[in-house]
Short mmCIF file of C-alpha atoms in Angstrom, two decimals:
data_model
loop_
_atom_site.label_atom_id
_atom_site.label_comp_id
_atom_site.label_asym_id
_atom_site.label_seq_id
_atom_site.Cartn_x
_atom_site.Cartn_y
_atom_site.Cartn_z
CA ALA A 1 8.11 -9.27 -30.42
CA ASP A 2 11.70 -8.44 -32.16
CA SER A 3 12.51 -5.90 -33.33
CA GLY A 4 16.49 -7.21 -33.76
CA ARG A 5 17.81 -4.44 -30.22
CA LEU A 6 14.13 -5.18 -28.82
CA LEU A 7 12.79 -8.52 -27.43
CA LEU A 8 9.76 -8.48 -25.81
CA LEU A 9 8.47 -11.68 -24.54
CA ASP A 10 5.09 -12.84 -23.80
CA ALA A 11 4.18 -14.87 -20.80
CA GLU A 12 1.85 -16.67 -22.62
CA ILE A 13 4.55 -18.63 -24.56
CA GLY A 14 5.40 -20.63 -20.72
CA TRP A 15 7.81 -20.29 -18.70
CA THR A 16 9.98 -23.05 -19.49
CA GLU A 17 9.88 -21.09 -23.42
CA ARG A 18 11.28 -17.73 -21.84
CA GLN A 19 13.63 -19.00 -19.67
CA ARG A 20 14.68 -20.50 -23.40
CA ARG A 21 14.68 -17.53 -25.21
CA THR A 22 15.98 -15.02 -22.69
CA VAL A 23 18.65 -16.61 -22.42
CA ALA A 24 18.92 -17.21 -25.65
CA ALA A 25 18.64 -13.36 -25.60
CA MET A 26 21.21 -13.09 -23.84
CA THR A 27 23.66 -14.93 -25.84
CA ALA A 28 23.34 -13.44 -28.99
CA GLY A 29 23.49 -9.64 -27.36
CA VAL A 30 19.65 -8.30 -27.40
CA GLU A 31 20.09 -4.32 -26.46
CA VAL A 32 16.85 -5.03 -24.55
CA ILE A 33 14.47 -8.31 -22.93
CA ALA A 34 11.63 -6.98 -21.66
CA GLY A 35 9.40 -9.54 -20.26
CA GLY A 36 12.76 -12.44 -19.39
CA SER A 37 12.40 -14.90 -17.61
CA LEU A 38 15.92 -15.67 -16.11
CA PRO A 39 16.64 -19.25 -15.51
CA ASP A 40 16.47 -20.71 -12.24
CA VAL A 41 19.48 -21.37 -9.54
CA ASN A 42 20.90 -21.63 -6.34
CA GLY A 43 17.68 -21.41 -5.19
CA ARG A 44 17.40 -17.71 -6.76
CA ARG A 45 14.16 -16.85 -8.96
CA GLY A 46 13.52 -14.22 -11.15
CA LEU A 47 11.25 -12.77 -13.28
CA PRO A 48 13.24 -9.18 -14.19
CA ASP A 49 10.65 -6.85 -16.38
CA VAL A 50 13.44 -5.38 -18.48
CA LEU A 51 17.50 -6.17 -19.19
CA VAL A 52 19.13 -4.11 -20.71
CA ARG A 53 22.75 -4.49 -21.68
CA HIS A 54 25.42 -2.82 -21.16
CA GLN A 55 29.39 -3.44 -21.79
CA ASP A 56 29.56 -7.08 -22.58
CA GLY A 57 26.35 -8.11 -19.56
CA TYR A 58 23.23 -6.85 -18.13
CA LEU A 59 21.74 -4.71 -15.90
CA PRO A 60 18.43 -5.08 -14.41
CA VAL A 61 15.94 -2.93 -15.15
CA ASP A 62 12.17 -3.11 -13.07
CA ILE A 63 8.80 -1.26 -13.45
CA LYS A 64 6.81 0.02 -10.19
CA ASN A 65 3.57 1.57 -10.17
CA HIS A 66 5.15 4.32 -7.59
CA ARG A 67 7.29 7.00 -6.87
CA THR A 68 11.76 6.77 -6.99
CA LEU A 69 12.46 10.57 -6.72
CA ALA A 70 12.45 13.04 -4.04
CA SER A 71 13.58 16.96 -3.89
CA ALA A 72 16.58 17.15 -1.73
CA LYS A 73 19.18 19.92 -2.61
CA ARG A 74 21.79 17.63 -1.22
CA ALA A 75 21.78 14.57 -3.24
CA GLU A 76 22.15 13.52 -7.09
CA VAL A 77 20.54 10.91 -9.66
CA GLU A 78 20.48 8.77 -11.92
CA ILE A 79 18.84 8.21 -15.11
CA SER A 80 18.25 7.61 -18.91
CA THR A 81 16.13 7.55 -20.77
CA LEU A 82 13.53 4.47 -22.02
CA SER A 83 14.86 4.92 -25.87
CA GLN A 84 18.67 4.91 -25.14
CA PRO A 85 18.70 3.45 -21.57
CA ASP A 86 22.41 3.30 -21.61
CA ARG A 87 22.72 6.91 -21.66
CA ARG A 88 23.24 7.10 -18.37
CA LEU A 89 22.98 11.68 -16.53
CA THR A 90 23.50 12.87 -13.27
CA TYR A 91 20.57 15.74 -12.09
CA PRO A 92 20.98 17.72 -8.29
CA GLY A 93 18.48 18.83 -6.42
CA HIS A 94 16.71 15.12 -6.34
CA SER A 95 17.57 11.47 -4.19
CA ASP A 96 16.69 8.67 -6.09
CA HIS A 97 14.56 7.80 -1.94
CA GLY A 98 11.66 6.91 -3.10
CA ALA A 99 8.77 5.50 -1.57
CA ARG A 100 9.29 2.40 -1.74
CA TRP A 101 13.25 2.44 -2.50
CA ARG A 102 14.26 -0.07 -0.21
CA ASP A 103 12.54 -2.62 -1.44
CA ASP A 104 13.13 -2.10 -4.69
CA VAL A 105 17.08 -1.66 -4.44
CA MET A 106 16.57 -5.70 -2.70
CA GLN A 107 14.43 -6.83 -5.87
CA LEU A 108 17.54 -5.30 -7.82
CA ALA A 109 19.80 -6.52 -5.51
CA HIS A 110 17.97 -10.33 -6.43
CA TYR A 111 18.18 -9.73 -10.37
CA THR A 112 21.94 -8.72 -10.48
CA ARG A 113 23.09 -12.15 -7.72
CA MET A 114 20.73 -13.92 -10.16
CA LEU A 115 23.08 -12.85 -13.49
CA GLN A 116 26.56 -13.60 -11.59
CA GLU A 117 26.11 -16.27 -10.94
CA LEU A 118 24.92 -16.75 -14.85
CA ASP A 119 27.34 -15.59 -16.65
CA PHE A 120 25.30 -12.62 -17.99
CA HIS A 121 26.31 -9.31 -15.59
CA CYS A 122 27.79 -6.57 -17.12
CA GLY A 123 30.20 -6.73 -13.58
CA VAL A 124 28.60 -3.02 -12.71
CA ASN A 125 26.61 -3.17 -10.00
CA ARG A 126 23.37 -1.47 -10.74
CA GLY A 127 19.54 -1.46 -11.69
CA GLY A 128 17.07 0.71 -13.05
CA ILE A 129 13.14 1.79 -11.79
CA ILE A 130 10.73 2.56 -14.13
CA GLY A 131 8.28 4.53 -12.24
CA SER A 132 5.59 6.44 -11.63
CA SER A 133 7.56 9.82 -10.46
CA ASP A 134 6.85 12.29 -13.52
CA LEU A 135 10.47 12.75 -15.40
CA THR A 136 9.21 15.81 -17.89
CA ALA A 137 11.18 18.58 -15.83
CA LEU A 138 14.78 16.68 -16.78
CA LEU A 139 14.50 14.58 -19.74
CA GLY A 140 11.89 16.19 -22.12
CA GLU A 141 9.47 12.79 -21.44
CA SER A 142 7.51 11.89 -18.51
CA LEU A 143 8.69 7.60 -18.06
CA GLY A 144 11.94 7.14 -17.42
CA ILE A 145 14.28 4.88 -15.50
CA THR A 146 16.33 6.13 -12.40
CA TRP A 147 19.28 4.63 -11.88
CA TYR A 148 20.67 3.11 -8.21
CA ASP A 149 24.25 1.68 -6.83
CA LEU A 150 23.93 -0.98 -5.62
CA ASP A 151 27.43 -1.31 -3.59
CA THR A 152 26.10 2.89 -1.94
CA GLU A 153 26.42 1.73 1.64
CA ASN A 154 22.58 3.64 2.67
CA ILE A 155 20.79 1.41 4.20
CA VAL A 156 21.05 1.70 8.31
CA THR A 157 20.57 -1.80 9.85
CA TYR A 158 21.15 -3.01 13.91
CA SER A 159 24.72 -4.10 14.67
CA ALA A 160 25.62 -5.88 17.43
CA SER A 161 29.31 -5.49 17.66
CA ASP A 162 28.79 -1.51 16.91
CA PRO A 163 28.71 1.32 19.31
CA SER A 164 25.45 2.70 18.38
CA HIS A 165 23.94 -0.73 17.93
CA ARG A 166 23.82 1.18 13.37
CA ARG A 167 26.12 0.32 10.68
CA PRO A 168 25.17 1.91 7.17
CA ARG A 169 25.43 -1.66 4.71
CA SER A 170 24.93 -1.59 0.87
CA ALA A 171 21.66 -3.05 -0.78
CA LEU A 172 24.52 -6.49 -2.42
CA GLN A 173 25.28 -7.01 1.23
CA ARG A 174 21.99 -6.65 3.21
CA TYR A 175 20.04 -9.04 0.61
CA ASP A 176 22.94 -10.98 1.15
CA HIS A 177 22.85 -11.32 4.94
CA GLU A 178 18.38 -12.07 3.84
CA PHE A 179 18.90 -14.55 1.16
CA ALA A 180 21.70 -16.86 3.36
CA PHE A 181 19.81 -16.25 6.85
CA ARG A 182 16.77 -17.79 4.65
CA VAL A 183 19.17 -20.94 2.77
CA ASP A 184 20.07 -21.32 6.01
CA VAL A 185 16.32 -21.38 7.90
CA ALA A 186 14.88 -23.77 4.63
CA GLN A 187 17.40 -26.02 5.01
CA ALA A 188 16.38 -26.51 8.85
CA ALA A 189 13.03 -26.75 7.70
CA ALA A 190 13.83 -29.79 5.48
CA ALA A 191 15.59 -31.43 8.17
CA GLY A 192 12.25 -31.86 10.10
CA GLN A 193 14.19 -28.43 12.09
CA GLU A 194 12.89 -25.39 13.27
CA LEU A 195 14.83 -21.87 13.17
CA VAL A 196 11.98 -18.78 13.81
CA ARG A 197 8.76 -18.37 15.14
CA PRO A 198 6.72 -16.50 13.20
CA TYR A 199 6.07 -13.22 14.63
CA ARG A 200 3.22 -10.74 12.73
CA ILE A 201 4.70 -8.37 11.04
CA ALA A 202 3.41 -5.63 7.91
CA ASP A 203 4.30 -8.16 4.98
CA CYS A 204 2.40 -10.33 6.13
CA GLY A 205 -0.63 -9.02 5.07
CA THR A 206 0.11 -10.85 1.09
CA CYS A 207 1.42 -13.46 2.90
CA VAL A 208 -0.65 -16.73 1.54
CA TRP A 209 1.07 -18.54 4.62
CA PHE A 210 -0.45 -16.48 7.24
CA ASP A 211 -3.36 -19.11 7.81
CA HIS A 212 -0.24 -21.67 8.75
CA CYS A 213 1.80 -18.98 10.81
CA ALA A 214 -1.23 -17.98 13.58
CA THR A 215 -2.50 -22.24 13.63
CA VAL A 216 0.89 -22.67 14.49
CA VAL A 217 1.45 -19.58 17.37
CA GLY A 218 -1.68 -20.03 18.44
CA ASP A 219 -5.01 -17.74 19.42
CA ASP A 220 -2.84 -15.78 22.70
CA ASP A 221 0.19 -14.67 20.77
CA ALA A 222 0.80 -11.00 20.83
CA SER A 223 1.66 -9.99 17.17
CA PHE A 224 -0.63 -11.68 15.51
CA ALA A 225 -3.16 -10.09 17.92
CA ILE A 226 -2.08 -7.15 16.67
CA GLU A 227 -4.12 -6.68 13.74
CA THR A 228 -2.14 -2.52 12.61
CA GLY A 229 0.73 -0.67 14.05
CA HIS A 230 2.36 -4.03 13.03
CA LEU A 231 5.94 -3.96 14.63
CA THR A 232 10.01 -5.63 13.20
CA ILE A 233 10.38 -8.86 14.06
CA ARG A 234 13.98 -7.24 15.96
CA GLU A 235 11.22 -5.08 17.67
CA TRP A 236 8.98 -8.49 18.73
CA GLN A 237 12.57 -10.78 19.42
CA TYR A 238 12.60 -8.48 22.06
CA LEU A 239 9.26 -7.90 23.67
CA TYR A 240 9.26 -11.83 23.60
CA GLN A 241 12.25 -12.04 25.41
CA HIS A 242 11.90 -9.63 27.78
CA CYS A 243 8.79 -9.77 28.63
CA GLY A 244 7.28 -13.43 27.51
CA ASP A 245 9.47 -16.09 28.74
CA GLY A 246 11.83 -15.57 25.16
CA ALA A 247 9.35 -18.58 22.92
CA ALA A 248 6.14 -16.66 23.40
CA LEU A 249 3.93 -13.51 24.58
CA SER A 250 1.07 -13.31 25.11
CA VAL A 251 -1.81 -10.54 24.61
CA ALA A 252 -2.17 -10.44 28.31
CA GLN A 253 1.52 -9.95 29.44
CA LEU A 254 1.81 -7.35 26.42
CA ALA A 255 -1.32 -5.38 27.70
CA ALA A 256 1.36 -5.28 31.00
CA VAL A 257 4.55 -4.09 28.85
CA ASP A 258 6.09 -0.83 31.08
CA VAL A 259 7.01 1.69 28.32
CA ASP A 260 9.10 3.73 30.12
CA ALA A 261 10.83 1.28 31.76
CA HIS A 262 11.68 -1.29 28.37
CA LEU A 263 11.62 2.71 25.75
CA GLU A 264 15.79 2.91 25.84
CA ALA A 265 16.11 -0.86 24.71
CA PHE A 266 13.43 -1.32 22.73
CA ARG A 267 14.92 1.80 20.92
CA VAL A 268 18.05 0.11 20.25
CA GLN A 269 16.42 -2.96 18.46
CA SER A 270 13.94 -0.56 16.62
CA VAL A 271 15.84 0.01 13.06
CA GLY A 272 14.98 2.01 10.04
CA THR A 273 12.14 3.40 11.96
CA LYS A 274 10.40 6.42 13.80
CA MET A 275 8.83 7.33 16.77
CA PRO A 276 9.85 3.82 18.71
CA ARG A 277 8.31 5.34 22.31
CA ASP A 278 4.94 5.93 20.21
CA ARG A 279 5.16 2.48 17.91
CA LEU A 280 5.91 0.10 21.32
CA ALA A 281 3.28 2.52 23.81
CA ASN A 282 0.32 1.92 20.11
CA ALA A 283 1.75 -1.92 20.32
CA VAL A 284 0.65 -2.62 23.96
CA ARG A 285 -2.03 -0.10 24.51
CA ARG A 286 -3.98 -2.98 21.21
CA ALA A 287 -2.86 -5.44 23.05
CA ARG A 288 -4.81 -3.65 26.57
CA MET A 289 -7.69 -3.39 24.42
CA SER A 290 -8.20 -6.64 22.64
CA CYS A 291 -8.16 -7.78 26.61
CA THR A 292 -10.72 -6.12 27.56
CA GLY A 293 -13.14 -5.47 24.44
CA ILE A 294 -12.88 -2.77 23.62
CA ASP A 295 -12.59 -1.73 19.58
CA PHE A 296 -11.58 2.13 19.24
CA GLU A 297 -12.42 4.93 22.72
CA ALA A 298 -11.49 8.45 22.41
CA HIS A 299 -8.15 10.33 22.68
CA VAL A 300 -9.72 12.28 25.05
CA PRO A 301 -12.96 11.02 27.16
CA GLY A 302 -15.49 13.64 26.35
CA SER A 303 -14.28 14.95 23.58
CA ALA A 304 -16.19 13.11 20.55
CA THR A 305 -18.01 15.76 19.12
CA VAL A 306 -19.95 14.46 16.45
CA PRO A 307 -20.54 16.68 13.08
CA THR A 308 -23.69 18.00 11.65
CA ALA A 309 -24.96 19.47 9.38
CA ASP A 310 -29.74 20.01 8.43
CA ILE A 311 -28.91 18.69 4.54
CA GLU A 312 -26.13 15.25 4.98
CA VAL A 313 -24.46 13.91 2.06
CA ASP A 314 -22.50 10.96 2.09
CA PHE A 315 -20.47 10.36 -1.49
CA ASP A 316 -18.20 7.83 -2.41
CA ILE A 317 -16.75 6.87 -5.64
CA GLU A 318 -15.93 3.67 -7.74
CA TRP A 319 -13.36 3.01 -10.80
CA ASP A 320 -12.93 0.34 -13.07
CA ASP A 321 -8.94 -1.19 -13.51
CA GLN A 322 -8.18 1.69 -15.77
CA GLY A 323 -8.73 4.41 -13.59
CA ARG A 324 -12.19 5.65 -14.71
CA ILE A 325 -14.70 6.73 -12.51
CA TYR A 326 -17.58 4.88 -13.21
CA GLN A 327 -19.78 5.12 -10.25
CA TRP A 328 -20.81 8.52 -8.20
CA GLY A 329 -22.15 7.64 -5.14
CA LEU A 330 -24.40 9.69 -3.10
CA ARG A 331 -26.81 9.54 -0.04
CA VAL A 332 -28.63 12.39 0.61
CA ARG A 333 -30.80 12.91 4.07
CA ASP A 334 -32.01 15.34 6.29
CA GLY A 335 -30.14 16.32 9.22
CA GLN A 336 -29.33 12.69 11.83
CA ASP A 337 -33.44 11.65 10.55
CA ASP A 338 -31.39 7.82 8.19
CA CYS A 339 -35.21 7.04 7.28
CA THR A 340 -35.13 10.20 5.04
CA ALA A 341 -31.84 8.88 3.37
CA ARG A 342 -31.79 8.58 -0.59
CA TYR A 343 -29.32 6.55 -2.10
CA GLN A 344 -28.99 8.51 -5.76
CA PRO A 345 -25.47 7.19 -7.88
CA VAL A 346 -24.10 8.88 -10.90
CA VAL A 347 -23.50 5.94 -12.28
CA SER A 348 -23.28 4.25 -16.45
CA PHE A 349 -22.33 0.90 -16.67
CA ASP A 350 -20.70 1.04 -20.21
CA PRO A 351 -17.26 0.85 -21.40
CA LEU A 352 -15.90 4.54 -20.46
CA ASP A 353 -12.90 6.27 -22.15
CA ALA A 354 -11.77 9.90 -21.20
CA ALA A 355 -14.77 11.73 -23.15
CA GLY A 356 -17.67 9.16 -21.40
CA GLU A 357 -15.52 9.47 -17.74
CA ALA A 358 -15.75 13.88 -17.93
CA GLU A 359 -19.93 13.42 -18.18
CA LEU A 360 -21.21 11.64 -15.29
CA ALA A 361 -18.41 13.77 -13.97
CA ALA A 362 -20.24 16.84 -14.86
CA GLU A 363 -23.73 15.14 -13.98
CA PHE A 364 -22.54 14.56 -10.71
CA ALA A 365 -21.57 18.59 -10.47
CA SER A 366 -24.52 19.37 -11.98
CA ARG A 367 -26.68 16.98 -9.54
CA MET A 368 -24.68 19.12 -6.64
CA GLN A 369 -24.71 22.22 -7.70
CA GLN A 370 -28.76 21.11 -7.07
CA LEU A 371 -28.22 20.67 -4.49
CA ARG A 372 -26.13 23.78 -3.37
CA SER A 373 -28.51 25.85 -4.43
CA ASP A 374 -32.03 24.21 -2.73
CA ALA A 375 -30.14 24.03 0.77
CA ALA A 376 -29.32 28.24 0.17
CA GLN A 377 -33.03 28.91 -0.41
CA ALA A 378 -33.74 27.23 1.93
CA GLY A 379 -31.03 28.81 4.67
CA LYS A 380 -30.23 25.43 5.17
CA SER A 381 -26.72 24.18 5.86
CA LEU A 382 -24.87 21.20 3.25
CA GLN A 383 -22.24 18.79 4.21
CA VAL A 384 -21.07 16.57 1.27
CA PHE A 385 -18.40 13.32 4.05
CA HIS A 386 -16.28 11.13 2.12
CA TRP A 387 -14.06 8.52 3.79
CA HIS A 388 -10.53 9.65 3.32
CA HIS A 389 -8.76 11.66 0.37
CA PRO A 390 -9.36 9.73 -2.69
CA GLU A 391 -13.16 10.99 -2.70
CA ILE A 392 -11.10 14.30 -3.61
CA SER A 393 -7.42 13.55 -4.73
CA SER A 394 -8.82 11.60 -7.64
CA THR A 395 -12.10 14.00 -8.53
CA ARG A 396 -10.08 17.16 -8.50
CA ARG A 397 -8.86 16.97 -11.77
CA PHE A 398 -12.59 17.64 -12.88
CA ALA A 399 -12.51 21.58 -12.65
CA GLU A 400 -16.81 21.48 -12.37
CA VAL A 401 -17.00 18.65 -9.43
CA GLU A 402 -13.89 21.03 -7.71
CA GLN A 403 -15.57 24.11 -7.60
CA ALA A 404 -19.44 21.90 -6.88
CA LEU A 405 -17.15 20.08 -3.86
CA ASP A 406 -16.00 23.39 -3.01
CA GLY A 407 -16.03 24.32 0.75
CA LEU A 408 -18.58 21.64 1.15
CA THR A 409 -16.46 18.15 2.10
CA TYR A 410 -15.46 16.66 5.13
CA ASP A 411 -13.07 13.88 6.04
CA LEU A 412 -14.32 11.75 7.82
CA ARG A 413 -11.95 8.95 8.32
CA LYS A 414 -9.84 11.83 9.20
CA TRP A 415 -11.38 13.23 12.32
CA PHE A 416 -11.74 9.80 13.80
CA ASP A 417 -8.48 9.19 13.75
CA ALA A 418 -8.16 12.94 14.99
CA THR A 419 -10.54 11.76 18.17
CA PHE A 420 -10.29 8.40 18.64
CA PHE A 421 -7.62 5.53 18.89
CA ALA A 422 -8.74 2.25 17.51
CA ARG A 423 -7.34 -1.85 18.53
CA THR A 424 -7.44 -2.21 14.49
CA SER A 425 -6.79 -0.50 11.53
CA SER A 426 -9.64 2.37 10.69
CA SER A 427 -10.33 1.81 7.33
CA ILE A 428 -13.81 2.02 6.69
CA LYS A 429 -15.00 -1.46 7.00
CA GLN A 430 -13.50 -2.13 10.44
CA VAL A 431 -15.01 1.04 11.84
CA ALA A 432 -18.46 0.87 10.71
CA GLY A 433 -18.39 -2.55 12.36
CA PHE A 434 -17.95 -1.51 15.37
CA PHE A 435 -21.16 -0.21 15.00
CA GLY A 436 -23.02 -3.10 13.89
CA PHE A 437 -23.02 -2.25 10.40
CA ARG A 438 -22.48 -5.19 7.64
CA TRP A 439 -21.89 -4.54 3.82
CA GLU A 440 -24.89 -6.31 2.07
CA VAL A 441 -22.87 -8.27 -0.37
CA ASP A 442 -20.46 -10.84 -0.22
CA ASP A 443 -16.83 -9.99 -0.10
CA PRO A 444 -16.75 -5.89 -0.25
CA GLY A 445 -13.53 -4.14 -1.25
CA GLY A 446 -11.70 -2.27 -4.29
CA LEU A 447 -10.60 -5.33 -6.31
CA ALA A 448 -13.92 -6.79 -6.23
CA SER A 449 -15.47 -4.01 -6.92
CA GLN A 450 -12.86 -3.81 -9.99
CA GLY A 451 -14.26 -7.05 -11.24
CA ALA A 452 -17.61 -6.56 -10.70
CA VAL A 453 -17.97 -3.73 -13.39
CA GLU A 454 -16.30 -5.47 -15.83
CA ALA A 455 -18.53 -8.25 -15.46
CA ALA A 456 -21.47 -5.28 -15.21
CA ARG A 457 -20.39 -4.26 -18.90
CA GLY A 458 -21.66 -7.58 -19.95
CA ASN A 459 -24.84 -8.71 -20.76
CA GLY A 460 -27.34 -10.84 -19.98
CA PRO A 461 -28.48 -12.57 -16.48
CA GLN A 462 -24.38 -12.62 -15.10
CA ALA A 463 -24.55 -8.75 -15.69
CA ASP A 464 -27.19 -7.73 -14.51
CA ALA A 465 -25.99 -10.01 -11.36
CA ALA A 466 -23.12 -7.60 -11.02
CA ARG A 467 -24.49 -4.16 -11.61
CA ARG A 468 -27.23 -5.47 -8.41
CA TRP A 469 -23.55 -5.89 -6.70
CA CYS A 470 -22.25 -2.68 -8.51
CA LEU A 471 -24.83 0.23 -6.91
CA SER A 472 -25.58 -2.46 -3.36
CA TYR A 473 -20.84 -2.48 -2.50
CA ASN A 474 -21.45 1.73 -3.26
CA GLU A 475 -25.13 2.36 -1.38
CA CYS A 476 -24.07 0.22 1.58
CA ASP A 477 -19.89 2.03 0.81
CA VAL A 478 -22.15 5.82 1.66
CA ALA A 479 -24.60 4.26 4.28
CA ALA A 480 -21.82 3.07 6.09
CA GLN A 481 -20.35 6.88 6.95
CA ALA A 482 -23.99 7.97 8.50
CA ALA A 483 -23.36 5.01 10.16
CA ILE A 484 -20.57 5.96 12.30
CA ARG A 485 -21.92 9.37 12.34
CA ASP A 486 -25.50 7.10 14.79
CA GLY A 487 -23.03 5.06 16.52
CA VAL A 488 -20.83 7.35 17.63
CA ARG A 489 -23.79 9.56 19.05
CA ALA A 490 -24.93 6.58 20.59
CA TYR A 491 -21.41 5.87 21.91
CA ARG A 492 -21.62 9.19 23.84
CA ARG A 493 -24.59 8.55 25.42
#
C-alpha cells in the first residue's frame, strides 16, 4: 500500500524486492515506511518495523509487545502520536525504562548505524518503540511512540580502568563495542581460529546453535548444567578462571565453590544484576544438587505443608492466538482421592469473537457457582488450584468469573517456590516430572496448543485429532497439579 505519505510493504514480495522498494521510498522521501528491509551493509542486516522521515533522513522505530513506560518522579519521556510521529512531546513523571529498554535501545542503535552507513540517517541519534504501555492519559490514544536518546550514557557496564569497575555508556557506545567484538569472533572463526568458548546464559534458550555449543563444551560443563538462574558471561568467566582451570569448570568444581570467599570479587563482575550473592549461591546449590541427583529440596527441612480441601478443583485455561480463552479446564475430586477425579472442561472449538468468549466465561462461572453452592450445602471446604497467575490475571476481566472464584483460588506455583528450591525451573512441566507425571500428548506447550486449536476449528479427521489433542493436553495440565500435591505428600512420608 502506498498513500504518498505512507508505504506499507508486504513480506510476501520477497527480501530483495523489499530492499529495493525501501531504498526507493527513502530516496523519494516517503514520510513513513512500514515493513521495510534495509540493504545488508558491512556485516549488518536489519528489518526495522517503521522508518520515520525526520529532516533530511530517517529514524528507526520498532514494535514490541512489552511496556515502554514506568512511573518516575524525577524523569521525563519523549513520546509522539502515531499520526504525527515527527512531533515529539515531553512529559515529566515518567521514565522510558520499561520492561526491555536495554534490548530495545541496542536494536535501535543497530538500525541507526545501518542508516548512517547507507547515507539515509537524519543525523539525530534517536529511535522509537511502539510498545504495549497505554498512553491514553498522555496522548489521548492508547498507542504512540516512545523515543530514546541513543547518546545518553545510561547503560552501566564493566570498566577495568575505573576504580569502581563501573562506567555508564550510551546505547551507541555499547552497541559499537559489542558489534566490533562479534566481527572479530566471526573473522577468527572464518580463519579456523577460536576467540571465545560457549557459556550458557539466559539468551541460549532461543538460540538455534544451543545443541552445537552443548556438544562443544561437553556433558560436564558447569554453565550448561545449570538449567535456570543463569549467570552472565562476565560472572561465568570469573568462575572458570578462579574456580576452574580457565578453559573449563566442571559441575563438581562449581558445587565446591566457597560462596563467601569469592563473593566480593564475583560482585565486581556482576554488572547490571541484582543480589549477586544469591545468584552465586543458587548456582553453586544447583550444581551440588546435580551432583547428588536431587531435583528439589525444602527451604526449611520438614516444613512442606500441602494445601488440601474436602473438594479439590484443579483449574487451567487455554487461549488462542488472539488471546481469547477457548477452554476452561476443570478437574474435580473428592478430597485427595484421585480415583474420584472428574474432568469437566468448558470448551468451544468454534472461532470466537468477544461475545462467544464471554458466553464461555459465563458458563464457567455458573459451573463454579454450582460447585460453591453444593460444597456449602454439604458443609465441605472447596479450593480451586491453579499454576501461576494467568488463570487469575487473564480472567478477572469477566466480572462473573472473578466473583465465582473470589476467595477460592490457590496459586500452586507460588506455594511450591515458597516451600522448595528447584534444581531446574519451577514450570509445571518440570515440577510434575519430579514425581513421574508425563503428558499424554506430543510436544505439550502453550504455543503448540494455539496451533492445535486452529486446526481443531476445521473439519475432517485432522480437526478431530486436533480436538482430542487440545482436550488431552488440558486434562494433563490439571491432572499434573493434583499429581504434584500428591507427590509432595508422598515425598514428606
